[in-house]
């Protein structure tokens, strides 16, 4: 499902760019950078360097006006969390970890406070942006050298028979994201620019790391389809027995987020009609106008 979604998205970018390539308001960008996760397995204000991972992105940008841009962006990367890098001893003792691929498609709106105009070509253009998107994740961990998808295990009792409705249902692996950040565009020429930016991606899920709420009853947990694995992966404490039912495992009151910091190369094709040599005849009006 994820690969099919990505293929459809890339085909859409290619189709739109082919249909509108002559318009100098349209730009294609490709870039890379680092990302990191913010949630129950990262208690630092920023992050530990060991939790940084790389990502790549591709997008299609449209210049709406001198002050506003809009772009479609696809990002592929990885997110990791690990209690061994926590500041708090209680988290280090909890000893949980996860890794997940990240695939996000989002629509962004950018605002350039200084704007642009015909009379003054800015070479450095700061901007703010925000948007909405959807992303796919799938938290996994390693136990005895084997990679295990955590959602299917039910570490917080998702597969315990809900007699009184006390346990959560299995979570979805797709969720909404709301990126918001800032950047700067550095014009290298009429056709090329570099965009450097950073953003926080607020999300609507607390399960990027498979941790959200409280410990389940271990006796009930062991009776689930993956009971033994569920018990081992729900509680990996270095010291102490399995915590009692209802003891805090995560922070259900806050959602998981992730951050990206990166650089992209933006190519905006120059309309051929604007650079054609003079022939003495009246120039034909361009069918690909731009505000620049």
C-alpha positions as protocol buffer text, in pm:
chain_id: "A"
residue {
  index: 1
  type: UNK
  ca { x: 0 y: 0 z: 0 }
}
residue {
  index: 2
  type: UNK
  ca { x: 279 y: 241 z: 90 }
}
residue {
  index: 3
  type: UNK
  ca { x: 478 y: 177 z: -230 }
}
residue {
  index: 4
  type: UNK
  ca { x: 164 y: 220 z: -441 }
}
residue {
  index: 5
  type: UNK
  ca { x: 84 y: 550 z: -266 }
}
residue {
  index: 6
  type: UNK
  ca { x: 438 y: 677 z: -324 }
}
residue {
  index: 7
  type: UNK
  ca { x: 432 y: 576 z: -691 }
}
residue {
  index: 8
  type: UNK
  ca { x: 99 y: 755 z: -748 }
}
residue {
  index: 9
  type: UNK
  ca { x: 236 y: 1068 z: -579 }
}
residue {
  index: 10
  type: UNK
  ca { x: 554 y: 1075 z: -788 }
}
residue {
  index: 11
  type: UNK
  ca { x: 353 y: 1018 z: -1108 }
}
residue {
  index: 12
  type: UNK
  ca { x: 129 y: 1311 z: -1012 }
}
residue {
  index: 13
  type: UNK
  ca { x: 434 y: 1536 z: -966 }
}
residue {
  index: 14
  type: UNK
  ca { x: 570 y: 1428 z: -1305 }
}
residue {
  index: 15
  type: UNK
  ca { x: 236 y: 1483 z: -1480 }
}
residue {
  index: 16
  type: UNK
  ca { x: 186 y: 1830 z: -1333 }
}
residue {
  index: 17
  type: UNK
  ca { x: 542 y: 1937 z: -1411 }
}
residue {
  index: 18
  type: UNK
  ca { x: 511 y: 1823 z: -1775 }
}
residue {
  index: 19
  type: UNK
  ca { x: 184 y: 2010 z: -1821 }
}
residue {
  index: 20
  type: UNK
  ca { x: 311 y: 2334 z: -1669 }
}
residue {
  index: 21
  type: UNK
  ca { x: 686 y: 2329 z: -1725 }
}
residue {
  index: 22
  type: UNK
  ca { x: 691 y: 2634 z: -1952 }
}
residue {
  index: 23
  type: UNK
  ca { x: 544 y: 2848 z: -1677 }
}
residue {
  index: 24
  type: UNK
  ca { x: 818 y: 3019 z: -1480 }
}
residue {
  index: 25
  type: UNK
  ca { x: 593 y: 3022 z: -1176 }
}
residue {
  index: 26
  type: UNK
  ca { x: 646 y: 2645 z: -1150 }
}
residue {
  index: 27
  type: UNK
  ca { x: 954 y: 2494 z: -989 }
}
residue {
  index: 28
  type: UNK
  ca { x: 1077 y: 2142 z: -918 }
}
residue {
  index: 29
  type: UNK
  ca { x: 1283 y: 2075 z: -608 }
}
residue {
  index: 30
  type: UNK
  ca { x: 1482 y: 1788 z: -467 }
}
residue {
  index: 31
  type: UNK
  ca { x: 1667 y: 1777 z: -139 }
}
residue {
  index: 32
  type: UNK
  ca { x: 1786 y: 1596 z: 171 }
}
residue {
  index: 33
  type: UNK
  ca { x: 1859 y: 1654 z: 536 }
}
residue {
  index: 34
  type: UNK
  ca { x: 1821 y: 1509 z: 883 }
}
residue {
  index: 35
  type: UNK
  ca { x: 1512 y: 1433 z: 1087 }
}
residue {
  index: 36
  type: UNK
  ca { x: 1442 y: 1323 z: 1440 }
}
residue {
  index: 37
  type: UNK
  ca { x: 1148 y: 1205 z: 1645 }
}
residue {
  index: 38
  type: UNK
  ca { x: 998 y: 1375 z: 1953 }
}
residue {
  index: 39
  type: UNK
  ca { x: 798 y: 1159 z: 2191 }
}
residue {
  index: 40
  type: UNK
  ca { x: 811 y: 924 z: 2488 }
}
residue {
  index: 41
  type: UNK
  ca { x: 1155 y: 789 z: 2391 }
}
residue {
  index: 42
  type: UNK
  ca { x: 1322 y: 1128 z: 2355 }
}
residue {
  index: 43
  type: UNK
  ca { x: 1305 y: 1344 z: 2669 }
}
residue {
  index: 44
  type: UNK
  ca { x: 1551 y: 1609 z: 2545 }
}
residue {
  index: 45
  type: UNK
  ca { x: 1448 y: 1956 z: 2428 }
}
residue {
  index: 46
  type: UNK
  ca { x: 1624 y: 1896 z: 2098 }
}
residue {
  index: 47
  type: UNK
  ca { x: 1759 y: 1542 z: 2054 }
}
residue {
  index: 48
  type: UNK
  ca { x: 2056 y: 1321 z: 2116 }
}
residue {
  index: 49
  type: UNK
  ca { x: 2278 y: 1306 z: 1802 }
}
residue {
  index: 50
  type: UNK
  ca { x: 2240 y: 927 z: 1802 }
}
residue {
  index: 51
  type: UNK
  ca { x: 1871 y: 971 z: 1716 }
}
residue {
  index: 52
  type: UNK
  ca { x: 1934 y: 1178 z: 1402 }
}
residue {
  index: 53
  type: UNK
  ca { x: 1851 y: 1010 z: 1071 }
}
residue {
  index: 54
  type: UNK
  ca { x: 1864 y: 1117 z: 707 }
}
residue {
  index: 55
  type: UNK
  ca { x: 1575 y: 1185 z: 470 }
}
residue {
  index: 56
  type: UNK
  ca { x: 1522 y: 1273 z: 106 }
}
residue {
  index: 57
  type: UNK
  ca { x: 1247 y: 1484 z: -50 }
}
residue {
  index: 58
  type: UNK
  ca { x: 1106 y: 1582 z: -386 }
}
residue {
  index: 59
  type: UNK
  ca { x: 845 y: 1846 z: -457 }
}
residue {
  index: 60
  type: UNK
  ca { x: 667 y: 2077 z: -697 }
}
residue {
  index: 61
  type: UNK
  ca { x: 642 y: 2448 z: -613 }
}
residue {
  index: 62
  type: UNK
  ca { x: 405 y: 2715 z: -750 }
}
residue {
  index: 63
  type: UNK
  ca { x: 469 y: 3087 z: -699 }
}
residue {
  index: 64
  type: UNK
  ca { x: 125 y: 3230 z: -625 }
}
residue {
  index: 65
  type: UNK
  ca { x: 231 y: 3592 z: -577 }
}
residue {
  index: 66
  type: UNK
  ca { x: 529 y: 3800 z: -460 }
}
residue {
  index: 67
  type: UNK
  ca { x: 441 y: 3705 z: -101 }
}
residue {
  index: 68
  type: UNK
  ca { x: 304 y: 3352 z: -128 }
}
residue {
  index: 69
  type: UNK
  ca { x: 422 y: 3014 z: -258 }
}
residue {
  index: 70
  type: UNK
  ca { x: 256 y: 2673 z: -245 }
}
residue {
  index: 71
  type: UNK
  ca { x: 423 y: 2337 z: -288 }
}
residue {
  index: 72
  type: UNK
  ca { x: 356 y: 1967 z: -281 }
}
residue {
  index: 73
  type: UNK
  ca { x: 627 y: 1773 z: -103 }
}
residue {
  index: 74
  type: UNK
  ca { x: 706 y: 1406 z: -57 }
}
residue {
  index: 75
  type: UNK
  ca { x: 955 y: 1306 z: 214 }
}
residue {
  index: 76
  type: UNK
  ca { x: 1104 y: 964 z: 283 }
}
residue {
  index: 77
  type: UNK
  ca { x: 1315 y: 903 z: 592 }
}
residue {
  index: 78
  type: UNK
  ca { x: 1350 y: 715 z: 918 }
}
residue {
  index: 79
  type: UNK
  ca { x: 1264 y: 785 z: 1280 }
}
residue {
  index: 80
  type: UNK
  ca { x: 1421 y: 623 z: 1585 }
}
residue {
  index: 81
  type: UNK
  ca { x: 1383 y: 646 z: 1961 }
}
residue {
  index: 82
  type: UNK
  ca { x: 1584 y: 478 z: 2234 }
}
residue {
  index: 83
  type: UNK
  ca { x: 1557 y: 504 z: 2611 }
}
residue {
  index: 84
  type: UNK
  ca { x: 1931 y: 451 z: 2654 }
}
residue {
  index: 85
  type: UNK
  ca { x: 1987 y: 813 z: 2542 }
}
residue {
  index: 86
  type: UNK
  ca { x: 1733 y: 960 z: 2786 }
}
residue {
  index: 87
  type: UNK
  ca { x: 1824 y: 1206 z: 3060 }
}
residue {
  index: 88
  type: UNK
  ca { x: 1589 y: 1056 z: 3321 }
}
residue {
  index: 89
  type: UNK
  ca { x: 1703 y: 736 z: 3493 }
}
residue {
  index: 90
  type: UNK
  ca { x: 1346 y: 600 z: 3495 }
}
residue {
  index: 91
  type: UNK
  ca { x: 1339 y: 612 z: 3115 }
}
residue {
  index: 92
  type: UNK
  ca { x: 1681 y: 455 z: 3080 }
}
residue {
  index: 93
  type: UNK
  ca { x: 1564 y: 176 z: 3310 }
}
residue {
  index: 94
  type: UNK
  ca { x: 1247 y: 135 z: 3100 }
}
residue {
  index: 95
  type: UNK
  ca { x: 1484 y: 32 z: 2820 }
}
residue {
  index: 96
  type: UNK
  ca { x: 1245 y: 60 z: 2523 }
}
residue {
  index: 97
  type: UNK
  ca { x: 1346 y: 145 z: 2166 }
}
residue {
  index: 98
  type: UNK
  ca { x: 1194 y: 161 z: 1818 }
}
residue {
  index: 99
  type: UNK
  ca { x: 1275 y: 241 z: 1458 }
}
residue {
  index: 100
  type: UNK
  ca { x: 1035 y: 324 z: 1176 }
}
residue {
  index: 101
  type: UNK
  ca { x: 1039 y: 429 z: 813 }
}
residue {
  index: 102
  type: UNK
  ca { x: 865 y: 760 z: 745 }
}
residue {
  index: 103
  type: UNK
  ca { x: 675 y: 845 z: 426 }
}
residue {
  index: 104
  type: UNK
  ca { x: 495 y: 1179 z: 420 }
}
residue {
  index: 105
  type: UNK
  ca { x: 312 y: 1368 z: 146 }
}
residue {
  index: 106
  type: UNK
  ca { x: 210 y: 1723 z: 233 }
}
residue {
  index: 107
  type: UNK
  ca { x: 77 y: 2047 z: 84 }
}
residue {
  index: 108
  type: UNK
  ca { x: 256 y: 2358 z: 214 }
}
residue {
  index: 109
  type: UNK
  ca { x: 180 y: 2730 z: 195 }
}
residue {
  index: 110
  type: UNK
  ca { x: 478 y: 2964 z: 232 }
}
residue {
  index: 111
  type: UNK
  ca { x: 470 y: 3334 z: 325 }
}
residue {
  index: 112
  type: UNK
  ca { x: 758 y: 3567 z: 231 }
}
residue {
  index: 113
  type: UNK
  ca { x: 733 y: 3875 z: 457 }
}
residue {
  index: 114
  type: UNK
  ca { x: 968 y: 4084 z: 240 }
}
residue {
  index: 115
  type: UNK
  ca { x: 802 y: 3978 z: -83 }
}
residue {
  index: 116
  type: UNK
  ca { x: 942 y: 4015 z: -433 }
}
residue {
  index: 117
  type: UNK
  ca { x: 900 y: 4275 z: -706 }
}
residue {
  index: 118
  type: UNK
  ca { x: 1011 y: 4355 z: -1061 }
}
residue {
  index: 119
  type: UNK
  ca { x: 1217 y: 4653 z: -951 }
}
residue {
  index: 120
  type: UNK
  ca { x: 1417 y: 4478 z: -680 }
}
residue {
  index: 121
  type: UNK
  ca { x: 1546 y: 4126 z: -723 }
}
residue {
  index: 122
  type: UNK
  ca { x: 1614 y: 3978 z: -382 }
}
residue {
  index: 123
  type: UNK
  ca { x: 1882 y: 3712 z: -362 }
}
residue {
  index: 124
  type: UNK
  ca { x: 1806 y: 3605 z: -4 }
}
residue {
  index: 125
  type: UNK
  ca { x: 1437 y: 3555 z: 75 }
}
residue {
  index: 126
  type: UNK
  ca { x: 1323 y: 3438 z: 420 }
}
residue {
  index: 127
  type: UNK
  ca { x: 989 y: 3261 z: 447 }
}
residue {
  index: 128
  type: UNK
  ca { x: 751 y: 3099 z: 694 }
}
residue {
  index: 129
  type: UNK
  ca { x: 540 y: 2799 z: 603 }
}
residue {
  index: 130
  type: UNK
  ca { x: 274 y: 2561 z: 730 }
}
residue {
  index: 131
  type: UNK
  ca { x: 74 y: 2281 z: 577 }
}
residue {
  index: 132
  type: UNK
  ca { x: -119 y: 1960 z: 611 }
}
residue {
  index: 133
  type: UNK
  ca { x: -24 y: 1610 z: 506 }
}
residue {
  index: 134
  type: UNK
  ca { x: -50 y: 1243 z: 570 }
}
residue {
  index: 135
  type: UNK
  ca { x: 224 y: 1000 z: 667 }
}
residue {
  index: 136
  type: UNK
  ca { x: 287 y: 630 z: 711 }
}
residue {
  index: 137
  type: UNK
  ca { x: 489 y: 478 z: 994 }
}
residue {
  index: 138
  type: UNK
  ca { x: 547 y: 129 z: 1132 }
}
residue {
  index: 139
  type: UNK
  ca { x: 737 y: 104 z: 1462 }
}
residue {
  index: 140
  type: UNK
  ca { x: 969 y: -194 z: 1495 }
}
residue {
  index: 141
  type: UNK
  ca { x: 1224 y: -317 z: 1743 }
}
residue {
  index: 142
  type: UNK
  ca { x: 1495 y: -582 z: 1760 }
}
residue {
  index: 143
  type: UNK
  ca { x: 1481 y: -874 z: 2002 }
}
residue {
  index: 144
  type: UNK
  ca { x: 1752 y: -1140 z: 1999 }
}
residue {
  index: 145
  type: UNK
  ca { x: 1862 y: -1027 z: 1654 }
}
residue {
  index: 146
  type: UNK
  ca { x: 1511 y: -1043 z: 1505 }
}
residue {
  index: 147
  type: UNK
  ca { x: 1323 y: -737 z: 1378 }
}
residue {
  index: 148
  type: UNK
  ca { x: 966 y: -730 z: 1508 }
}
residue {
  index: 149
  type: UNK
  ca { x: 676 y: -503 z: 1401 }
}
residue {
  index: 150
  type: UNK
  ca { x: 536 y: -377 z: 1730 }
}
residue {
  index: 151
  type: UNK
  ca { x: 180 y: -299 z: 1623 }
}
residue {
  index: 152
  type: UNK
  ca { x: 107 y: -667 z: 1564 }
}
residue {
  index: 153
  type: UNK
  ca { x: 229 y: -755 z: 1914 }
}
residue {
  index: 154
  type: UNK
  ca { x: -4 y: -531 z: 2116 }
}
residue {
  index: 155
  type: UNK
  ca { x: 237 y: -419 z: 2388 }
}
residue {
  index: 156
  type: UNK
  ca { x: -28 y: -210 z: 2566 }
}
residue {
  index: 157
  type: UNK
  ca { x: -295 y: -478 z: 2557 }
}
residue {
  index: 158
  type: UNK
  ca { x: -450 y: -400 z: 2219 }
}
residue {
  index: 159
  type: UNK
  ca { x: -536 y: -767 z: 2162 }
}
residue {
  index: 160
  type: UNK
  ca { x: -667 y: -841 z: 2510 }
}
residue {
  index: 161
  type: UNK
  ca { x: -1040 y: -913 z: 2509 }
}
residue {
  index: 162
  type: UNK
  ca { x: -1194 y: -583 z: 2612 }
}
residue {
  index: 163
  type: UNK
  ca { x: -1434 y: -704 z: 2876 }
}
residue {
  index: 164
  type: UNK
  ca { x: -1484 y: -358 z: 3020 }
}
residue {
  index: 165
  type: UNK
  ca { x: -1331 y: -159 z: 2735 }
}
residue {
  index: 166
  type: UNK
  ca { x: -1018 y: -79 z: 2937 }
}
residue {
  index: 167
  type: UNK
  ca { x: -762 y: -151 z: 2664 }
}
residue {
  index: 168
  type: UNK
  ca { x: -692 y: 47 z: 2348 }
}
residue {
  index: 169
  type: UNK
  ca { x: -765 y: -82 z: 2000 }
}
residue {
  index: 170
  type: UNK
  ca { x: -479 y: -149 z: 1754 }
}
residue {
  index: 171
  type: UNK
  ca { x: -362 y: 183 z: 1617 }
}
residue {
  index: 172
  type: UNK
  ca { x: -358 y: 290 z: 1252 }
}
residue {
  index: 173
  type: UNK
  ca { x: -26 y: 313 z: 1068 }
}
residue {
  index: 174
  type: UNK
  ca { x: -141 y: 622 z: 874 }
}
residue {
  index: 175
  type: UNK
  ca { x: -199 y: 960 z: 1040 }
}
residue {
  index: 176
  type: UNK
  ca { x: -233 y: 1330 z: 967 }
}
residue {
  index: 177
  type: UNK
  ca { x: 62 y: 1565 z: 1004 }
}
residue {
  index: 178
  type: UNK
  ca { x: 77 y: 1944 z: 1026 }
}
residue {
  index: 179
  type: UNK
  ca { x: 424 y: 2076 z: 933 }
}
residue {
  index: 180
  type: UNK
  ca { x: 515 y: 2431 z: 1039 }
}
residue {
  index: 181
  type: UNK
  ca { x: 851 y: 2600 z: 1012 }
}
residue {
  index: 182
  type: UNK
  ca { x: 1076 y: 2861 z: 855 }
}
residue {
  index: 183
  type: UNK
  ca { x: 1341 y: 2881 z: 588 }
}
residue {
  index: 184
  type: UNK
  ca { x: 1544 y: 3095 z: 354 }
}
residue {
  index: 185
  type: UNK
  ca { x: 1564 y: 3083 z: -24 }
}
residue {
  index: 186
  type: UNK
  ca { x: 1898 y: 3181 z: -178 }
}
residue {
  index: 187
  type: UNK
  ca { x: 1875 y: 3275 z: -545 }
}
residue {
  index: 188
  type: UNK
  ca { x: 2174 y: 3152 z: -748 }
}
residue {
  index: 189
  type: UNK
  ca { x: 2036 y: 3249 z: -1089 }
}
residue {
  index: 190
  type: UNK
  ca { x: 1704 y: 3302 z: -1264 }
}
residue {
  index: 191
  type: UNK
  ca { x: 1657 y: 2926 z: -1283 }
}
residue {
  index: 192
  type: UNK
  ca { x: 1821 y: 2790 z: -968 }
}
residue {
  index: 193
  type: UNK
  ca { x: 1787 y: 2853 z: -596 }
}
residue {
  index: 194
  type: UNK
  ca { x: 1878 y: 2680 z: -272 }
}
residue {
  index: 195
  type: UNK
  ca { x: 1620 y: 2649 z: 4 }
}
residue {
  index: 196
  type: UNK
  ca { x: 1732 y: 2583 z: 362 }
}
residue {
  index: 197
  type: UNK
  ca { x: 1454 y: 2512 z: 610 }
}
residue {
  index: 198
  type: UNK
  ca { x: 1349 y: 2354 z: 940 }
}
residue {
  index: 199
  type: UNK
  ca { x: 1007 y: 2244 z: 1054 }
}
residue {
  index: 200
  type: UNK
  ca { x: 823 y: 2059 z: 1327 }
}
residue {
  index: 201
  type: UNK
  ca { x: 562 y: 1810 z: 1210 }
}
residue {
  index: 202
  type: UNK
  ca { x: 276 y: 1798 z: 1458 }
}
residue {
  index: 203
  type: UNK
  ca { x: 80 y: 1475 z: 1429 }
}
residue {
  index: 204
  type: UNK
  ca { x: -250 y: 1320 z: 1526 }
}
residue {
  index: 205
  type: UNK
  ca { x: -105 y: 998 z: 1667 }
}
residue {
  index: 206
  type: UNK
  ca { x: 75 y: 902 z: 1986 }
}
residue {
  index: 207
  type: UNK
  ca { x: 193 y: 567 z: 1852 }
}
residue {
  index: 208
  type: UNK
  ca { x: 489 y: 650 z: 1625 }
}
residue {
  index: 209
  type: UNK
  ca { x: 698 y: 483 z: 1897 }
}
residue {
  index: 210
  type: UNK
  ca { x: 435 y: 221 z: 2001 }
}
residue {
  index: 211
  type: UNK
  ca { x: 419 y: 384 z: 2347 }
}
residue {
  index: 212
  type: UNK
  ca { x: 122 y: 588 z: 2465 }
}
residue {
  index: 213
  type: UNK
  ca { x: -61 y: 490 z: 2779 }
}
residue {
  index: 214
  type: UNK
  ca { x: -23 y: 242 z: 3067 }
}
residue {
  index: 215
  type: UNK
  ca { x: 101 y: -111 z: 3128 }
}
residue {
  index: 216
  type: UNK
  ca { x: -161 y: -383 z: 3080 }
}
residue {
  index: 217
  type: UNK
  ca { x: -222 y: -676 z: 3312 }
}
residue {
  index: 218
  type: UNK
  ca { x: 61 y: -919 z: 3238 }
}
residue {
  index: 219
  type: UNK
  ca { x: -157 y: -1226 z: 3300 }
}
residue {
  index: 220
  type: UNK
  ca { x: -412 y: -1109 z: 3044 }
}
residue {
  index: 221
  type: UNK
  ca { x: -135 y: -1000 z: 2807 }
}
residue {
  index: 222
  type: UNK
  ca { x: 30 y: -1341 z: 2797 }
}
residue {
  index: 223
  type: UNK
  ca { x: -299 y: -1494 z: 2679 }
}
residue {
  index: 224
  type: UNK
  ca { x: -305 y: -1286 z: 2358 }
}
residue {
  index: 225
  type: UNK
  ca { x: -200 y: -1437 z: 2019 }
}
residue {
  index: 226
  type: UNK
  ca { x: 158 y: -1312 z: 2062 }
}
residue {
  index: 227
  type: UNK
  ca { x: 146 y: -1328 z: 2440 }
}
residue {
  index: 228
  type: UNK
  ca { x: 504 y: -1420 z: 2526 }
}
residue {
  index: 229
  type: UNK
  ca { x: 648 y: -1162 z: 2286 }
}
residue {
  index: 230
  type: UNK
  ca { x: 395 y: -904 z: 2405 }
}
residue {
  index: 231
  type: UNK
  ca { x: 510 y: -945 z: 2766 }
}
residue {
  index: 232
  type: UNK
  ca { x: 879 y: -931 z: 2673 }
}
residue {
  index: 233
  type: UNK
  ca { x: 838 y: -619 z: 2457 }
}
residue {
  index: 234
  type: UNK
  ca { x: 589 y: -436 z: 2678 }
}
residue {
  index: 235
  type: UNK
  ca { x: 830 y: -436 z: 2970 }
}
residue {
  index: 236
  type: UNK
  ca { x: 1204 y: -439 z: 2900 }
}
residue {
  index: 237
  type: UNK
  ca { x: 1310 y: -286 z: 3230 }
}
residue {
  index: 238
  type: UNK
  ca { x: 1666 y: -349 z: 3340 }
}
residue {
  index: 239
  type: UNK
  ca { x: 1556 y: -359 z: 3704 }
}
residue {
  index: 240
  type: UNK
  ca { x: 1228 y: -465 z: 3864 }
}
residue {
  index: 241
  type: UNK
  ca { x: 935 y: -693 z: 3787 }
}
residue {
  index: 242
  type: UNK
  ca { x: 660 y: -634 z: 3533 }
}
residue {
  index: 243
  type: UNK
  ca { x: 483 y: -311 z: 3643 }
}
residue {
  index: 244
  type: UNK
  ca { x: 134 y: -342 z: 3783 }
}
residue {
  index: 245
  type: UNK
  ca { x: -167 y: -289 z: 3560 }
}
residue {
  index: 246
  type: UNK
  ca { x: -237 y: 80 z: 3506 }
}
residue {
  index: 247
  type: UNK
  ca { x: 112 y: 203 z: 3588 }
}
residue {
  index: 248
  type: UNK
  ca { x: 237 y: 475 z: 3355 }
}
residue {
  index: 249
  type: UNK
  ca { x: 418 y: 353 z: 3042 }
}
residue {
  index: 250
  type: UNK
  ca { x: 386 y: 662 z: 2822 }
}
residue {
  index: 251
  type: UNK
  ca { x: 231 y: 1010 z: 2810 }
}
residue {
  index: 252
  type: UNK
  ca { x: -116 y: 975 z: 2663 }
}
residue {
  index: 253
  type: UNK
  ca { x: -176 y: 1349 z: 2696 }
}
residue {
  index: 254
  type: UNK
  ca { x: 65 y: 1451 z: 2419 }
}
residue {
  index: 255
  type: UNK
  ca { x: 107 y: 1336 z: 2059 }
}
residue {
  index: 256
  type: UNK
  ca { x: 431 y: 1227 z: 1896 }
}
residue {
  index: 257
  type: UNK
  ca { x: 602 y: 1472 z: 1658 }
}
residue {
  index: 258
  type: UNK
  ca { x: 904 y: 1480 z: 1430 }
}
residue {
  index: 259
  type: UNK
  ca { x: 1138 y: 1749 z: 1301 }
}
residue {
  index: 260
  type: UNK
  ca { x: 1320 y: 1793 z: 971 }
}
residue {
  index: 261
  type: UNK
  ca { x: 1616 y: 2021 z: 893 }
}
residue {
  index: 262
  type: UNK
  ca { x: 1737 y: 2021 z: 535 }
}
residue {
  index: 263
  type: UNK
  ca { x: 1834 y: 2181 z: 209 }
}
residue {
  index: 264
  type: UNK
  ca { x: 1672 y: 2158 z: -135 }
}
residue {
  index: 265
  type: UNK
  ca { x: 1772 y: 2268 z: -484 }
}
residue {
  index: 266
  type: UNK
  ca { x: 1487 y: 2448 z: -662 }
}
residue {
  index: 267
  type: UNK
  ca { x: 1482 y: 2460 z: -1043 }
}
residue {
  index: 268
  type: UNK
  ca { x: 1241 y: 2709 z: -1200 }
}
residue {
  index: 269
  type: UNK
  ca { x: 1257 y: 2682 z: -1580 }
}
residue {
  index: 270
  type: UNK
  ca { x: 1299 y: 3014 z: -1759 }
}
residue {
  index: 271
  type: UNK
  ca { x: 1045 y: 3081 z: -2033 }
}
residue {
  index: 272
  type: UNK
  ca { x: 1227 y: 3067 z: -2368 }
}
residue {
  index: 273
  type: UNK
  ca { x: 1027 y: 3366 z: -2497 }
}
residue {
  index: 274
  type: UNK
  ca { x: 1192 y: 3593 z: -2239 }
}
residue {
  index: 275
  type: UNK
  ca { x: 1545 y: 3518 z: -2358 }
}
residue {
  index: 276
  type: UNK
  ca { x: 1500 y: 3496 z: -2736 }
}
residue {
  index: 277
  type: UNK
  ca { x: 1713 y: 3740 z: -2940 }
}
residue {
  index: 278
  type: UNK
  ca { x: 1545 y: 4042 z: -3098 }
}
residue {
  index: 279
  type: UNK
  ca { x: 1447 y: 4010 z: -3468 }
}
residue {
  index: 280
  type: UNK
  ca { x: 1305 y: 4357 z: -3516 }
}
residue {
  index: 281
  type: UNK
  ca { x: 953 y: 4219 z: -3514 }
}
residue {
  index: 282
  type: UNK
  ca { x: 700 y: 4277 z: -3244 }
}
residue {
  index: 283
  type: UNK
  ca { x: 753 y: 4024 z: -2969 }
}
residue {
  index: 284
  type: UNK
  ca { x: 479 y: 3776 z: -2917 }
}
residue {
  index: 285
  type: UNK
  ca { x: 328 y: 3792 z: -2569 }
}
residue {
  index: 286
  type: UNK
  ca { x: 441 y: 3504 z: -2352 }
}
residue {
  index: 287
  type: UNK
  ca { x: 188 y: 3239 z: -2269 }
}
residue {
  index: 288
  type: UNK
  ca { x: 384 y: 3160 z: -1956 }
}
residue {
  index: 289
  type: UNK
  ca { x: 371 y: 3480 z: -1748 }
}
residue {
  index: 290
  type: UNK
  ca { x: 545 y: 3517 z: -1416 }
}
residue {
  index: 291
  type: UNK
  ca { x: 546 y: 3790 z: -1160 }
}
residue {
  index: 292
  type: UNK
  ca { x: 926 y: 3800 z: -1137 }
}
